[in-house]
XYZ file of C-alpha atoms in Angstrom:
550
model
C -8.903 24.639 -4.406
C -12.464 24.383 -6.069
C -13.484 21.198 -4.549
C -12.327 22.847 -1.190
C -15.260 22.274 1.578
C -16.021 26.506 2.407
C -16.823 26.324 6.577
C -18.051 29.800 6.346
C -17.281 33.047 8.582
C -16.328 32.089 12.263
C -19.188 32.394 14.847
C -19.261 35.390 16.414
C -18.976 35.794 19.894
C -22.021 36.548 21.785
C -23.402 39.919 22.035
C -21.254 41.620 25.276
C -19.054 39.124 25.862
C -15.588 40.111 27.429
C -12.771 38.083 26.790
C -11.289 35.877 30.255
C -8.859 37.690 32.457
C -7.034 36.149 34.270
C -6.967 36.408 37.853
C -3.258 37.950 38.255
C -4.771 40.454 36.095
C -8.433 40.687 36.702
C -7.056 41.198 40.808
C -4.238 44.274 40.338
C -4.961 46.663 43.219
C -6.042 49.657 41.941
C -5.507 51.770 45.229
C -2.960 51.645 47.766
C -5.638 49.954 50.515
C -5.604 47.301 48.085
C -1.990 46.568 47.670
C -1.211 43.877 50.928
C 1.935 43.303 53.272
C 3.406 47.285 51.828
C 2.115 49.210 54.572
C 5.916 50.609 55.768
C 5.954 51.897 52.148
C 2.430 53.188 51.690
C 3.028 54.836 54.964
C 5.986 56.549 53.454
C 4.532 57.284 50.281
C 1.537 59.334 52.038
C 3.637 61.259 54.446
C 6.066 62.835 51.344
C 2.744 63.724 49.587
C 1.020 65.039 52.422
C 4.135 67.417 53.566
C 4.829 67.758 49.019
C 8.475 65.943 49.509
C 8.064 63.812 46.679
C 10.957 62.534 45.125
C 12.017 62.770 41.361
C 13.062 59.302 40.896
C 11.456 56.162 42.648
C 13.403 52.728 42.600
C 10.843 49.789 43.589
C 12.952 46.654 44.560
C 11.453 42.552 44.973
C 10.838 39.269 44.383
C 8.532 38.631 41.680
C 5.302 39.084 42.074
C 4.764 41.414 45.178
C 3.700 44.404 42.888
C 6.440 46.847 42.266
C 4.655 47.305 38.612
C 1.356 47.826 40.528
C 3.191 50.284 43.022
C 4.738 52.346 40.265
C 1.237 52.779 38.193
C -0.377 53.322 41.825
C 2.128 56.454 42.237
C 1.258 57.563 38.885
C -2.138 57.690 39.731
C -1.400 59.302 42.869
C 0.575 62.353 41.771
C -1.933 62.837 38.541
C -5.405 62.423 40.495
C -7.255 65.507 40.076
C -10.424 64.148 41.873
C -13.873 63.395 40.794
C -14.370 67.160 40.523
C -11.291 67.852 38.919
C -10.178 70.420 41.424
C -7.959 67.919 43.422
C -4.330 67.401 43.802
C -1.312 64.515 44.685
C -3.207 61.872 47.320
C -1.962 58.588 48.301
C -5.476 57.999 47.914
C -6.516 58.497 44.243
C -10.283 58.554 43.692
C -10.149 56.185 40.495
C -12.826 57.998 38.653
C -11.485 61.180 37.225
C -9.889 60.857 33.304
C -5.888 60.568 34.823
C -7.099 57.699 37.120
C -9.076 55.924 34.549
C -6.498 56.260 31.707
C -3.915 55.124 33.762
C -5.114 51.970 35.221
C -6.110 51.399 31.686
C -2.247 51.882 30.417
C -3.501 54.736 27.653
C -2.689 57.671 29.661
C -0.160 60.076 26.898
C 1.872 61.481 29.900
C 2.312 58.246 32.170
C 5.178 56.023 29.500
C 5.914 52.443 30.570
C 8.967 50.848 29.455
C 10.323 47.542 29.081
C 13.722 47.373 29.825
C 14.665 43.913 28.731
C 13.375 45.177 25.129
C 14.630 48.250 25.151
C 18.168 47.918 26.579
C 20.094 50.565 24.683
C 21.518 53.994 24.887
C 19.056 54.658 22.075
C 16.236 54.323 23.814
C 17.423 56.346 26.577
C 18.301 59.120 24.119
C 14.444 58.749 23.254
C 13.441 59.605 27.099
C 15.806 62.137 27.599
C 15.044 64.261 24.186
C 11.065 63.598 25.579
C 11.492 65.080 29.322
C 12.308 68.188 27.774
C 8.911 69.091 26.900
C 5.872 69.572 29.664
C 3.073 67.043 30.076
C 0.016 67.008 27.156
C -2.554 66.772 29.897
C -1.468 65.461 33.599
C 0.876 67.133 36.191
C 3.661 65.115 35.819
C 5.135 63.339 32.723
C 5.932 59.991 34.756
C 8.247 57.047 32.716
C 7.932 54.114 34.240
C 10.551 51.226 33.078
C 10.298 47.964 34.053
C 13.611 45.308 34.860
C 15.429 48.651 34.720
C 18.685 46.434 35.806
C 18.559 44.885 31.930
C 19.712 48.278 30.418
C 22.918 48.380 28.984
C 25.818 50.411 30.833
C 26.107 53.060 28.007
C 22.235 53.175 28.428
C 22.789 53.875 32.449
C 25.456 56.085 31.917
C 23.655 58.379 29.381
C 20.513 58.298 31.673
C 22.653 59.384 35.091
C 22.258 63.235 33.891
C 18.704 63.851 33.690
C 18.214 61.584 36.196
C 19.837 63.682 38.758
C 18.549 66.912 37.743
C 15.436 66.418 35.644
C 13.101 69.041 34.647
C 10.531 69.698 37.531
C 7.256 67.828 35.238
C 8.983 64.890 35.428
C 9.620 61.526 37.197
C 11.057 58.551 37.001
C 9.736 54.913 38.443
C 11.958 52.162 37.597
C 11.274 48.462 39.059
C 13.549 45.535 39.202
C 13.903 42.554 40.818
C 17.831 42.261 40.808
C 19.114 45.636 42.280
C 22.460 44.467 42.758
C 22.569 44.489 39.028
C 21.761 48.593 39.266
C 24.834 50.570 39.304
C 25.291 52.629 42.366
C 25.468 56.030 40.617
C 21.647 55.178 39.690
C 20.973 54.083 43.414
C 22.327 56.629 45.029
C 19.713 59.113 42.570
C 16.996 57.488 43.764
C 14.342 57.077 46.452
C 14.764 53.148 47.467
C 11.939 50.782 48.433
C 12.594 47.020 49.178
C 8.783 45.362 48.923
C 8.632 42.578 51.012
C 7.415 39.053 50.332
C 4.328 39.141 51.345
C 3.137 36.826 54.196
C 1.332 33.558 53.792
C -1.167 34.383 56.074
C -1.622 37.280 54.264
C -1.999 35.850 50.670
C -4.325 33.384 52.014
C -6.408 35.491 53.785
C -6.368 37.514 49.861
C -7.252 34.303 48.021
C -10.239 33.794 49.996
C -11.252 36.766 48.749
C -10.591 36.701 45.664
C -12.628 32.993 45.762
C -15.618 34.440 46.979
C -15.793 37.369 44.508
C -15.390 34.592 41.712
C -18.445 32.342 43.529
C -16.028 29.800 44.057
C -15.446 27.156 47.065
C -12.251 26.222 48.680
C -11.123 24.551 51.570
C -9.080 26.824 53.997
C -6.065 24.131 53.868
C -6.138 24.743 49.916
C -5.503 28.102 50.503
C -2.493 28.077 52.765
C -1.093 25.586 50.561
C -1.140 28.080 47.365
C 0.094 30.488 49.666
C 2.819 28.371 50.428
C 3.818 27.288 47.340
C 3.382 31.287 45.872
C 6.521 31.780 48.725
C 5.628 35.774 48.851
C 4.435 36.353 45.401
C 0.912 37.832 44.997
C 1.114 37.024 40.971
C 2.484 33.269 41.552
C -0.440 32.419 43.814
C -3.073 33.723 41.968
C -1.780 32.023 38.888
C -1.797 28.644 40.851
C -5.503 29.828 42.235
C -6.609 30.274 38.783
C -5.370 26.501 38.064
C -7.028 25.389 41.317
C -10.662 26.743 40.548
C -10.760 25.210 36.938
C -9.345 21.912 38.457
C -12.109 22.140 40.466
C -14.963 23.093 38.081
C -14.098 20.164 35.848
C -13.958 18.114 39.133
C -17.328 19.203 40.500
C -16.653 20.930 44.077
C -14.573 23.155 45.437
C -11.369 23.362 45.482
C -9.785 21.367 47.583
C -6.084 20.429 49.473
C -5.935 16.732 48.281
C -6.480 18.372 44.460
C -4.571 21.101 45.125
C -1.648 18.765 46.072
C -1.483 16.812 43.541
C -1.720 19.597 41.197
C 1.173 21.094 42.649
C 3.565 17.783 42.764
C 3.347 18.518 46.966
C 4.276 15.553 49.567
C 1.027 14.888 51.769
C 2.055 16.571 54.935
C 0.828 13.929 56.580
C 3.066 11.085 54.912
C 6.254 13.835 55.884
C 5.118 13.660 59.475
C 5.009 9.818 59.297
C 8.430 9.656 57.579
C 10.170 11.956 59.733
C 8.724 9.909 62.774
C 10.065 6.641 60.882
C 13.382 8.851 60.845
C 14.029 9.521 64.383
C 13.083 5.532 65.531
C 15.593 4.491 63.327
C 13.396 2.793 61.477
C 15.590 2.118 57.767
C 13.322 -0.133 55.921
C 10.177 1.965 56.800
C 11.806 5.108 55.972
C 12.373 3.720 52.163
C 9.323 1.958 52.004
C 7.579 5.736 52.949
C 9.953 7.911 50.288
C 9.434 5.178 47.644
C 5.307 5.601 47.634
C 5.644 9.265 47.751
C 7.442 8.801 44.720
C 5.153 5.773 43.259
C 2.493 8.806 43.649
C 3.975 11.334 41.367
C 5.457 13.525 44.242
C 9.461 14.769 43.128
C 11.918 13.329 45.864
C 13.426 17.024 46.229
C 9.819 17.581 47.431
C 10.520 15.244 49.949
C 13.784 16.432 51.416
C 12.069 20.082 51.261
C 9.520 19.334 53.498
C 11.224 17.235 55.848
C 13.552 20.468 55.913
C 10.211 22.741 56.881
C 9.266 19.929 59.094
C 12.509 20.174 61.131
C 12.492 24.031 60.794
C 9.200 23.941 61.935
C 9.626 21.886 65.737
C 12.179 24.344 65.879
C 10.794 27.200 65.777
C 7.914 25.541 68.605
C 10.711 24.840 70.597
C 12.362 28.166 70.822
C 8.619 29.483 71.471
C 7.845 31.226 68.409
C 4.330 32.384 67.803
C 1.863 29.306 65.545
C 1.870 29.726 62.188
C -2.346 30.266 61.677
C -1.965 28.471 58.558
C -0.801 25.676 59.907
C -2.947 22.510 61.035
C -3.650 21.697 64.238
C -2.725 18.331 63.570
C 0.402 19.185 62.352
C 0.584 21.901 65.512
C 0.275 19.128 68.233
C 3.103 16.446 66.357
C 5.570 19.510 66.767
C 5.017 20.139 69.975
C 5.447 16.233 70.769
C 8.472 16.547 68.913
C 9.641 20.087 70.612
C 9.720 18.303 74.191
C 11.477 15.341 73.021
C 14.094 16.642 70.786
C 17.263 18.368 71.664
C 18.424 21.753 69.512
C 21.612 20.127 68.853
C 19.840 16.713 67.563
C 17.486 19.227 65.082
C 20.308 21.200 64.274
C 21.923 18.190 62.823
C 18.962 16.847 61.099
C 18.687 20.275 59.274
C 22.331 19.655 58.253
C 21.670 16.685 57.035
C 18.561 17.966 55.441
C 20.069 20.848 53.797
C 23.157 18.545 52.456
C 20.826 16.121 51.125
C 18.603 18.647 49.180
C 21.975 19.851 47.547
C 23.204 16.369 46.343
C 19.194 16.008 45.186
C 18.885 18.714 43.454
C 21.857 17.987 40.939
C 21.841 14.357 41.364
C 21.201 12.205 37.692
C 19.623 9.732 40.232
C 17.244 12.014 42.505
C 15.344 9.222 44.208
C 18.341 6.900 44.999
C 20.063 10.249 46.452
C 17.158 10.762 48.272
C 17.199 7.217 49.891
C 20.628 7.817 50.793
C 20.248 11.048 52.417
C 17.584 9.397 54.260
C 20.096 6.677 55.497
C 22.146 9.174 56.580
C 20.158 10.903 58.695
C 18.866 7.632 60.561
C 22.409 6.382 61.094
C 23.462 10.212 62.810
C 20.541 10.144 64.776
C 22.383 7.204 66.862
C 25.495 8.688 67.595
C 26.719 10.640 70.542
C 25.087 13.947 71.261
C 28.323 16.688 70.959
C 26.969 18.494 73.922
C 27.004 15.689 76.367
C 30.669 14.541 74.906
C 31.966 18.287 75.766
C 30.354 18.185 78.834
C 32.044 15.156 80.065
C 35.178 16.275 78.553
C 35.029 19.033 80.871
C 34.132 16.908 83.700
C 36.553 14.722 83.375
C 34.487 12.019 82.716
C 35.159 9.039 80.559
C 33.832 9.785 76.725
C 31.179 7.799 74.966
C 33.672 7.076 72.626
C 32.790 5.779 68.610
C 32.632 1.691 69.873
C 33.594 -0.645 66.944
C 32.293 -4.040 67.530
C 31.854 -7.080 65.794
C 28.440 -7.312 63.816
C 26.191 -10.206 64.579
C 26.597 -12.939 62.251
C 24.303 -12.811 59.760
C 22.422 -16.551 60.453
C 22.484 -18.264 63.931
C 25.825 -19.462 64.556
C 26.925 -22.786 67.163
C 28.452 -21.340 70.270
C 32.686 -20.586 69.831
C 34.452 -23.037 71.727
C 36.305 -21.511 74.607
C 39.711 -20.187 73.531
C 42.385 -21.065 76.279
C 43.581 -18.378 78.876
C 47.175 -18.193 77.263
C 45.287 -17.321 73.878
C 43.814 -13.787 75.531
C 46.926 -11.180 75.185
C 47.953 -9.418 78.695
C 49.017 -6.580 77.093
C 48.707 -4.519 74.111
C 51.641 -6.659 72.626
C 50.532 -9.387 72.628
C 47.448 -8.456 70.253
C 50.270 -7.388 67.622
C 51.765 -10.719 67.512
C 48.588 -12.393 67.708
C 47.555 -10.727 64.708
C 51.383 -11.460 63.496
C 50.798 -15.221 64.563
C 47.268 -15.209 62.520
C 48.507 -13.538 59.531
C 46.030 -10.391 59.696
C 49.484 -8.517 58.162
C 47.618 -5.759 56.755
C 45.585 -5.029 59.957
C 48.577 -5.456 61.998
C 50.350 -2.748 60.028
C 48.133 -0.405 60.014
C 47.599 -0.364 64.010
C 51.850 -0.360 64.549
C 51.716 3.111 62.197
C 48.627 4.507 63.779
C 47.253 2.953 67.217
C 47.846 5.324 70.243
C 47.142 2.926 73.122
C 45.341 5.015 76.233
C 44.609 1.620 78.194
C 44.385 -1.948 77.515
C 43.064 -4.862 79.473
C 41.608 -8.179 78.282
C 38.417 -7.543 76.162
C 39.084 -3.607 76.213
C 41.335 -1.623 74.489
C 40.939 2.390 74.241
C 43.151 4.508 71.574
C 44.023 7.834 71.301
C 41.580 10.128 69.171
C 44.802 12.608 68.543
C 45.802 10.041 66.083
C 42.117 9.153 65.253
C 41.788 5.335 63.281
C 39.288 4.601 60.752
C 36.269 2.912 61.599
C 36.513 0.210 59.519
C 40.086 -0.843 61.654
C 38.236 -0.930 64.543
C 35.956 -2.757 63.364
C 38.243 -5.498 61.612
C 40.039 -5.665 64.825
C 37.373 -6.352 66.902
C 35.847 -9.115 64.862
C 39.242 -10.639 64.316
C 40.199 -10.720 68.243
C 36.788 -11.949 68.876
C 37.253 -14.769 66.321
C 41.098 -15.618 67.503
C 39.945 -15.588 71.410
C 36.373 -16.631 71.362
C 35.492 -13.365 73.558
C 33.894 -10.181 72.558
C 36.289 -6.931 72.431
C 35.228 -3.918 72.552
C 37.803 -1.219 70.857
C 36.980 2.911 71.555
C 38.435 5.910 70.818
C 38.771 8.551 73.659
C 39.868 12.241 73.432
C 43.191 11.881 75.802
C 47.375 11.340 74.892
C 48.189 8.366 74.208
C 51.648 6.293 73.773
C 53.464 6.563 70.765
C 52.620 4.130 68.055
C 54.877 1.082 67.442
C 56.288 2.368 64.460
C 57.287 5.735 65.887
C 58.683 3.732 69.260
C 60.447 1.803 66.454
C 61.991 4.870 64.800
C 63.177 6.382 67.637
C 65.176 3.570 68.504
C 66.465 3.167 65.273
C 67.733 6.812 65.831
C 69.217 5.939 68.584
C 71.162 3.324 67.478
C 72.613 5.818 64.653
C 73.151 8.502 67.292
C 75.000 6.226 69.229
C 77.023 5.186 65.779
C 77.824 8.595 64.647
C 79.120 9.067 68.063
C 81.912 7.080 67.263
C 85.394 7.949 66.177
C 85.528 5.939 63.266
C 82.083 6.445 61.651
C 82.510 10.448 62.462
C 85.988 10.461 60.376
C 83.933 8.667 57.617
C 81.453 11.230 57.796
C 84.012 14.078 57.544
C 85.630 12.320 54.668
C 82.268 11.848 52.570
C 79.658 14.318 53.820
C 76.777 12.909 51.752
C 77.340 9.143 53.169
C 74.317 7.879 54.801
C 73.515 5.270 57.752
C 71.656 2.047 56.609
C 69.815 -0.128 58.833
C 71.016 -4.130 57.471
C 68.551 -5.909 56.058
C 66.491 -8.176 58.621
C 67.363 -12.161 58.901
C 63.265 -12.160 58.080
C 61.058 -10.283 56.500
C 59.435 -7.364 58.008
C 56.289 -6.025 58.001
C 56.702 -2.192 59.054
């Protein structure tokens, strides 16, 4: 338009400027010193080039992140060094200055071909390689291809690759990288040389990052660190990504960076607050425990988070208990609590708390409602911390002893209550009996009938009556009949469950007898002659004069 307002040419940038890299860039080791937590691999690496046993066909296998990329341009570099002189060969420690070296770190070298696989997935592109091989390298020793996700490539792709990847021409090799090799098929596995990189310590990435901080004239606090190394769980490239964040956090901040920033940048639960809620956890301590979880999440932190590091927490008195070595990036804060908690917990009480841990972070992770799931987790794992240790119930089992049996009492009435009258002595059944046709007399008929089809009796005396766990109740029965014998006969009852025979219930006693009155019927001359005469008769009890309630 002519009435357009013209803005002009764009600035231009200042004279030698160099666009930002970032730091998972600006950081790739260029030499095999610099590549961290590898050095099985390295070690490998140097002895086939020293003794010239290098293999035709690498396969570099890992998480995300822990350089397999790196690795394969390193081994490029490696087996095309010539030396600042030009007069050098293969050396797992390339000198970085001649033209190979140079070209290659700067992805132009003509001989050294990188590949994306997820891009390139078919069996023409294969074809492509495969016609290439044939000819000898333009300038380097070898004619390297190095192709990256190689587990994306299509099966007619892997199929028309398995040829020249077994027998290739002597100028060549071949560096794939993935980080799902189960996805490889095993005809391509078994034509390569393997290597798994590890995940790379935290310890290690942290003591990188503080590196990599100074040499950008940066501050950070060492807690900062071993959180990013946390959070990168074993990837080189996902921490220095978060690092990058961290430092221009802290530059528009003023300061360094630091672990408060750092956590809230990451979403991360104050270690501190999980030590406090965990401690809420094992007192039993319901309303504190929500009150805790719910300002973790008034604060922005995501209750899965929570359940994570209560997991790490548990994991990590663990590991003090069994006497592991400390974790250096840990705080000595944090150090001392586990210890506390080491001498006073049992392995079968943390076992369980990681099992409810580890149950809860499932029904988080896919619950529409992650902070009520949370909660309830929580709940869960105060309630188990009160029950019976397993150990000490098989121990006494063994023994002989009585068991600390699940005890189903009444629950204290909510508000004070005036005193129950006294029942009178006649009201308090003798026997076990007598509580069925008390509850009979009462009209609890839906309690009653569900002990007479499934109480076991082991023992009964006033106040006390133990069942059979082989025919194990609910614990809401025990419950009801506690309160209600409690309410009929002004006395508290207490009702357990113990791991020994018991008597058969009333309904089976009932049955048999009712078998035995048909036995003895059948038995008879009469009733047999009716049975030969209509083979598919049937015995029927008569109806009762009143009603029944089995």
């Amino acid at each position: 338009m002519s009435d357009s307002l013209d803005l002009g040419a764009p600035p231009a940038p200042p004279a030698g400027a160099q666009p930002y890299r970032v730091l998972a860039r600006k950081y790739r080791p260029q030499s095999f010193d610099a590549l961290i937590g590898q050095d099985a691999m390295v070690q490998t690496l140097a002895n086939a080039i020293k003794r010239d046993r290098i293999a035709h066909a690498f396969l570099l296998t890992g998480v995300r992140g822990v350089g397999k990329t790196s690795t394969a341009r390193l081994i490029a570099k490696a087996l095309n060094c010539i030396g600042p002189d030009g007069q050098g060969g293969a050396t797992i420690a390339p000198c970085g200055v001649c033209e190979p070296c140079r070209a290659i770190a700067e992805g132009r070298h003509i001989d050294v071909i990188e590949m994306d696989a997820a891009s390139h997935t078919g069996i023409d592109d294969i074809r492509e390689i495969i016609e290439a091989s044939r000819y000898a390298a333009v300038s380097a020793r070898y004619k390297i291809y190095i192709i990256d996700e190689v587990h994306m490539l299509s099966k007619a792709a892997f199929n028309g690759l398995l040829k020249t990847l077994e027998e290739p021409p002597a100028h060549v090799k071949f560096l794939f990288a993935t980080t799902e090799v189960n996805k490889v098929p095993v005809t391509v596995l078994s034509r390569c040389q393997r290597f798994d990189l590890r995940r790379i310590p935290a310890e290690l990435l942290a003591k990188h990052f503080a590196h990599v901080v100074a040499a950008e004239g940066a501050e950070a606090e060492p807690e900062a660190l071993a959180l990013i190394a946390r959070a990168a769980e074993g990837s080189a490239r996902d921490g220095l990504s978060i690092l990058d964040q961290a430092i221009a956090h802290a530059d528009m901040a003023g300061g360094g960076v630091r672990a408060d920033a750092v956590r809230d940048m990451l979403g991360l639960s104050d270690r501190n607050a999980v030590r406090d809620l965990l401690a809420l956890i094992l007192a039993g301590d319901a309303p504190g425990a929500l009150a805790a979880i719910r300002r973790q999440y008034d604060l922005g932190v995501d209750p899965l988070g929570v359940i994570r590091a209560l997991m790490e927490a548990v994991h990590g008195i663990t590991q003090v208990k069994v006497g592991a070595p400390d974790d250096p990036a840990q705080p000595v804060e944090e150090r001392a609590a586990y210890r506390d908690w080491a001498g006073t917990l049992s392995f079968p009480a943390l076992h369980r708390l990681w099992q409810l841990f580890l149950k809860g972070h499932e029904e988080v992770a896919r619950a529409a409602l992650p902070i009520e799931t949370a909660e309830m987790a929580i709940l869960r794992a105060i309630h188990a911390s009160t029950l019976p240790d397993p150990a000490d119930l098989a121990r006494r089992l063994a023994q002989g002893g009585p068991l600390p049996a699940v005890t189903a009492a009444a629950p204290p009435p909510a508000a004070p209550a005036p005193a129950t009258p006294p029942a009178p002595a006649d009201r308090v059944p003798g026997e076990f009996a007598g509580v069925l046709a008390l509850l009979d007399e009462i009209g609890k008929l839906d309690l009653l009938v569900r002990l007479k089809r499934g109480a076991s009796l082991v023992s009964y005396k006033p106040g006390e009556i133990v069942l059979s766990g082989n025919r194990p109740l609910s614990t809401d029965t025990l419950g009801d009949l506690a309160a209600v014998l409690r309410e009929a006969t002004g006395k508290p009852w207490q009702i357990s469950m113990a791991d020994l025979p018991g008597a058969p219930t009333v309904f089976e006693a009932e049955q048999d007898v009712v078998q035995a009155r048909h036995d003895a019927a059948r038995a008879h001359p009469v009733v047999d002659a009716a049975f030969q005469a209509f083979p598919d008769a049937e015995l029927i009890e008569p109806k009762p004069a009143k009603r029944s309630i089995t």
